[in-house]
PDB file of C-alpha atoms in Angstrom:
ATOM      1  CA  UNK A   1     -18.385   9.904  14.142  1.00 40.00           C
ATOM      2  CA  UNK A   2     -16.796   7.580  11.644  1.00 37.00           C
ATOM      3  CA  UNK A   3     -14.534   4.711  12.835  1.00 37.00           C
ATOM      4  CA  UNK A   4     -10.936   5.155  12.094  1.00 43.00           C
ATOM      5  CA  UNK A   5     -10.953   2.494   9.778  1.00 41.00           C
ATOM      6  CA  UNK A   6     -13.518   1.619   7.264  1.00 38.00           C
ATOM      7  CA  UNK A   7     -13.172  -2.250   6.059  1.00 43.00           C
ATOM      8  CA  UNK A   8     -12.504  -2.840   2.516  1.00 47.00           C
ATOM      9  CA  UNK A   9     -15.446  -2.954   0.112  1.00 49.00           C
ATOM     10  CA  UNK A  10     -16.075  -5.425  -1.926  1.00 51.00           C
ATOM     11  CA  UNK A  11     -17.252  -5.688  -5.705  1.00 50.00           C
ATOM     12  CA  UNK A  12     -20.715  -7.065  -6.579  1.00 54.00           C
ATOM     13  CA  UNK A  13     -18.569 -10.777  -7.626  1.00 54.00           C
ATOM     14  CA  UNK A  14     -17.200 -10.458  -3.942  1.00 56.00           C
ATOM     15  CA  UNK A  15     -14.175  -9.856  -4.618  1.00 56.00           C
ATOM     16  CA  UNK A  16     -12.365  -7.024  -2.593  1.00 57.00           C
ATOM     17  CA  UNK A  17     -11.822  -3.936  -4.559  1.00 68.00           C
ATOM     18  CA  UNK A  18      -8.529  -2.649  -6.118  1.00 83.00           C
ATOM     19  CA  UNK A  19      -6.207  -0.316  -4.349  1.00 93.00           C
ATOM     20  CA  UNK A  20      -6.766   3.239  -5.345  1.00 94.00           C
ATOM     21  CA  UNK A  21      -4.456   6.059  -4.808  1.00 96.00           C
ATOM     22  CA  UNK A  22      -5.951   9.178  -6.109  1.00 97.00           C
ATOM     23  CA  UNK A  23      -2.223  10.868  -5.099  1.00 97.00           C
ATOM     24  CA  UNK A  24      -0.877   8.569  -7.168  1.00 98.00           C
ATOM     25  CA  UNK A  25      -2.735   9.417 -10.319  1.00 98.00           C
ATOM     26  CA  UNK A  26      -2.187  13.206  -9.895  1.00 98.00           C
ATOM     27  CA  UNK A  27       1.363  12.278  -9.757  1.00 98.00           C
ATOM     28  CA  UNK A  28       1.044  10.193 -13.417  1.00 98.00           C
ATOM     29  CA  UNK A  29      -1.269  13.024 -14.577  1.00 98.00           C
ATOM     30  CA  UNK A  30       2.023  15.321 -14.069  1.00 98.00           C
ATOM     31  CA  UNK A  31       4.261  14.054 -16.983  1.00 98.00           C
ATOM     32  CA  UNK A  32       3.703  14.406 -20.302  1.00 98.00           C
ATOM     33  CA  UNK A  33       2.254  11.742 -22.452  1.00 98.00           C
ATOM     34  CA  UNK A  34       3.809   8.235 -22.759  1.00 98.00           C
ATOM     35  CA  UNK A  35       3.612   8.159 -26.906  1.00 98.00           C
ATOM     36  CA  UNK A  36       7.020   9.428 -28.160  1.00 98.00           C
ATOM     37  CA  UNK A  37       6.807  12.752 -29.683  1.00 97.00           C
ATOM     38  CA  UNK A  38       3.489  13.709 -28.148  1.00 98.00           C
ATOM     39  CA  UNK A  39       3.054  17.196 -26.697  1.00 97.00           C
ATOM     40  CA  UNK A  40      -0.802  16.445 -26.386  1.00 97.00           C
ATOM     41  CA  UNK A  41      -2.807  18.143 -23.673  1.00 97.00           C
ATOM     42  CA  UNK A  42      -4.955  17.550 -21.249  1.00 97.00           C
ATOM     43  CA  UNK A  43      -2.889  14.521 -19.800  1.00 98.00           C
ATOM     44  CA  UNK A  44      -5.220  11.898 -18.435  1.00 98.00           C
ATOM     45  CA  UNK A  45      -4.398   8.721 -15.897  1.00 98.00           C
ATOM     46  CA  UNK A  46      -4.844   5.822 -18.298  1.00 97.00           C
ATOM     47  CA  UNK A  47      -4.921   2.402 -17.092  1.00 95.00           C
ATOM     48  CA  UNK A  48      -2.887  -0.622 -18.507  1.00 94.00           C
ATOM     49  CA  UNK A  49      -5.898  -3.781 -18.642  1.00 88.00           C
ATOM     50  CA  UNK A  50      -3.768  -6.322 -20.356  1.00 78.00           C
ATOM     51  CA  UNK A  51      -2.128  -8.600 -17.798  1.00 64.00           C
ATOM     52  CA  UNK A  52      -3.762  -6.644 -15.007  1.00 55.00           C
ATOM     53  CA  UNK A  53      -5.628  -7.494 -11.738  1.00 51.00           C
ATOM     54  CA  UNK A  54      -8.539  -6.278 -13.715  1.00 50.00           C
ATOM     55  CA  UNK A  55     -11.984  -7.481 -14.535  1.00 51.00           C
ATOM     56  CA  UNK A  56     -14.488  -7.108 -17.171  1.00 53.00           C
ATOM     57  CA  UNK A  57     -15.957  -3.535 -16.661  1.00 62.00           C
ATOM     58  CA  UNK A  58     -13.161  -3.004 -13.990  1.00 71.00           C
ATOM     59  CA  UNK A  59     -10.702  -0.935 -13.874  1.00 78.00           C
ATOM     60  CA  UNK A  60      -6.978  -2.262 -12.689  1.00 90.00           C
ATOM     61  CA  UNK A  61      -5.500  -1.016  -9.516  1.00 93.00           C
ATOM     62  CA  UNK A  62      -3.660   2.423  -9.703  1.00 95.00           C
ATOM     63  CA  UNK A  63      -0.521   1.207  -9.965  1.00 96.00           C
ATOM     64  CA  UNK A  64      -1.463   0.163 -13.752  1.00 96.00           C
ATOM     65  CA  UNK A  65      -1.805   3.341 -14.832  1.00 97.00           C
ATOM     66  CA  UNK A  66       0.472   5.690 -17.265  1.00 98.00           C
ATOM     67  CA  UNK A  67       0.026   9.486 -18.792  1.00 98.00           C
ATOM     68  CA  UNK A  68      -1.335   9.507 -22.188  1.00 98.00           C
ATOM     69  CA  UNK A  69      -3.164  12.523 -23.707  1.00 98.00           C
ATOM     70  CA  UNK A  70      -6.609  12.301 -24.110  1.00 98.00           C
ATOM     71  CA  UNK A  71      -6.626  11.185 -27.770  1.00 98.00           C
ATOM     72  CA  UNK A  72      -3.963   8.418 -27.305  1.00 98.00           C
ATOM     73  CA  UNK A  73      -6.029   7.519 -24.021  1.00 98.00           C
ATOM     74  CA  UNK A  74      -9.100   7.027 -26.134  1.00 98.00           C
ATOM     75  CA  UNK A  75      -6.662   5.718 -28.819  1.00 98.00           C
ATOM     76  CA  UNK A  76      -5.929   2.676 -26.453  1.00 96.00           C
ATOM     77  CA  UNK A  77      -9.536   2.091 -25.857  1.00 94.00           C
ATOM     78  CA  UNK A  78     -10.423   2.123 -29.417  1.00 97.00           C
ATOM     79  CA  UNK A  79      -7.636   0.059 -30.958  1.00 97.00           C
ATOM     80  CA  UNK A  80      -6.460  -2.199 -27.809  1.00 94.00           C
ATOM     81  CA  UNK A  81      -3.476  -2.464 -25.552  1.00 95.00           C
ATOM     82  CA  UNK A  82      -1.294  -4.643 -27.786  1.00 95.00           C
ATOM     83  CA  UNK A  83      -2.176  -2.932 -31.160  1.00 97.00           C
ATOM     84  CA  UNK A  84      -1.665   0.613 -29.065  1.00 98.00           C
ATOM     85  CA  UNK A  85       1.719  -1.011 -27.589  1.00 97.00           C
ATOM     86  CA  UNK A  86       2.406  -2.174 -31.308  1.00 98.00           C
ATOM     87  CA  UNK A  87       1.592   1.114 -32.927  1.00 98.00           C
ATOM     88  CA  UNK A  88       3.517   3.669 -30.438  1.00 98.00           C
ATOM     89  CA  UNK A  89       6.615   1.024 -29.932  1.00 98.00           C
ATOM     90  CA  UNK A  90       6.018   1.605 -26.150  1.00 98.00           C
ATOM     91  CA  UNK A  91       5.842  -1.019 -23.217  1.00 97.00           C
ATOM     92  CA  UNK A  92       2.421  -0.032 -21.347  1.00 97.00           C
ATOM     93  CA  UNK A  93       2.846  -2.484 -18.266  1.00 96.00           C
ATOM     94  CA  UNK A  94       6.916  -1.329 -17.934  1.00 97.00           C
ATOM     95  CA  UNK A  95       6.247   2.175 -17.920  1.00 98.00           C
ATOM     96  CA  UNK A  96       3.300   1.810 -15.370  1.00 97.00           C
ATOM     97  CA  UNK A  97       5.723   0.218 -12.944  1.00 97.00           C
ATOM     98  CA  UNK A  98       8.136   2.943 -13.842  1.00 98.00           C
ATOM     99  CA  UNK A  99       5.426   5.456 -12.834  1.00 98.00           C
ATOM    100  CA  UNK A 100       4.507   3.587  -9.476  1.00 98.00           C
ATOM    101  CA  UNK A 101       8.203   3.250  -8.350  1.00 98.00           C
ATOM    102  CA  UNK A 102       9.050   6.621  -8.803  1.00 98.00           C
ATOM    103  CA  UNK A 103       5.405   7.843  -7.124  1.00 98.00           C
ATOM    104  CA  UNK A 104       5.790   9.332  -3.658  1.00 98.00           C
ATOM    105  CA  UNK A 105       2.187   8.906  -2.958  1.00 97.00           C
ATOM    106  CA  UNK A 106       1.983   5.543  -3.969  1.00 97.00           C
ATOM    107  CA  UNK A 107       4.949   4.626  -1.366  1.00 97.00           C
ATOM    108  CA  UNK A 108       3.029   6.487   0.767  1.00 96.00           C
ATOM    109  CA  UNK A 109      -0.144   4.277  -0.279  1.00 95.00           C
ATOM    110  CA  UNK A 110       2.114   1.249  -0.094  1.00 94.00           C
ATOM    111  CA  UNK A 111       3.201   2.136   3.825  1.00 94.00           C
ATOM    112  CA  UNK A 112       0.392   2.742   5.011  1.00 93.00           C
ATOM    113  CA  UNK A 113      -1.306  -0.471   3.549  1.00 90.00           C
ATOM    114  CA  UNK A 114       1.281  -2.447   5.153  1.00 91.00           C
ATOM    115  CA  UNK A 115       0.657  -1.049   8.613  1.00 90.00           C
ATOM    116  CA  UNK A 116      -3.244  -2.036   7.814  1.00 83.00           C
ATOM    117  CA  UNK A 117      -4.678   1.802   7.894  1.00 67.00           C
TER     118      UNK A 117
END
């Protein structure tokens, strides 16, 4: 039987890993994409790197993370967040905050966290 609580994991650097709330990123994956205009399909959970808890090769926690299509989501990737940001006249790290304050799973994620479950 597994215990009730598993301790966090840490990363190969030791550091302990980011919070991930797969509720969360079915709740971003919901909207439409974040590039005005866009009526692109299948919407993906992409993550906002630049001043993000982040690491090379790692990916932010879920809070950082916004609806784009998949071609603006590789888009990102390709060209990089400020040239994206530039490009689509869009505020990446506002509208993932947007997304996270308005998430009911990630106040759920949030609550529990602070009650240390």
């Amino acid at each position: 039987m597994l215990p009730a609580r598993l301790p966090k994991r840490k990363t190969d650097t030791g550091r302990p890993q980011r919070d991930r709330c797969p509720g969360h990123l079915a709740f971003v994956r919901q909207h439409g994409c974040c590039v005005p205009g866009c009526q692109g399909r299948p919407i993906e959970a992409a993550h906002v790197r630049t001043h993000g808890d982040g690491g090379m090769g790692m990916k932010p926690s879920d809070d950082r993370a916004i609806s784009l299509c998949s071609e603006h989501h590789r888009q990102q990737h390709n060209v990089g967040e400020l040239e994206f940001q530039r490009r689509h006249c869009i505020d990446m790290l506002k509208l993932a905050r947007e997304f996270a304050a308005a998430s009911p799973a990630w106040k759920r994620y949030l609550a529990k966290k602070a009650q240390g479950l």
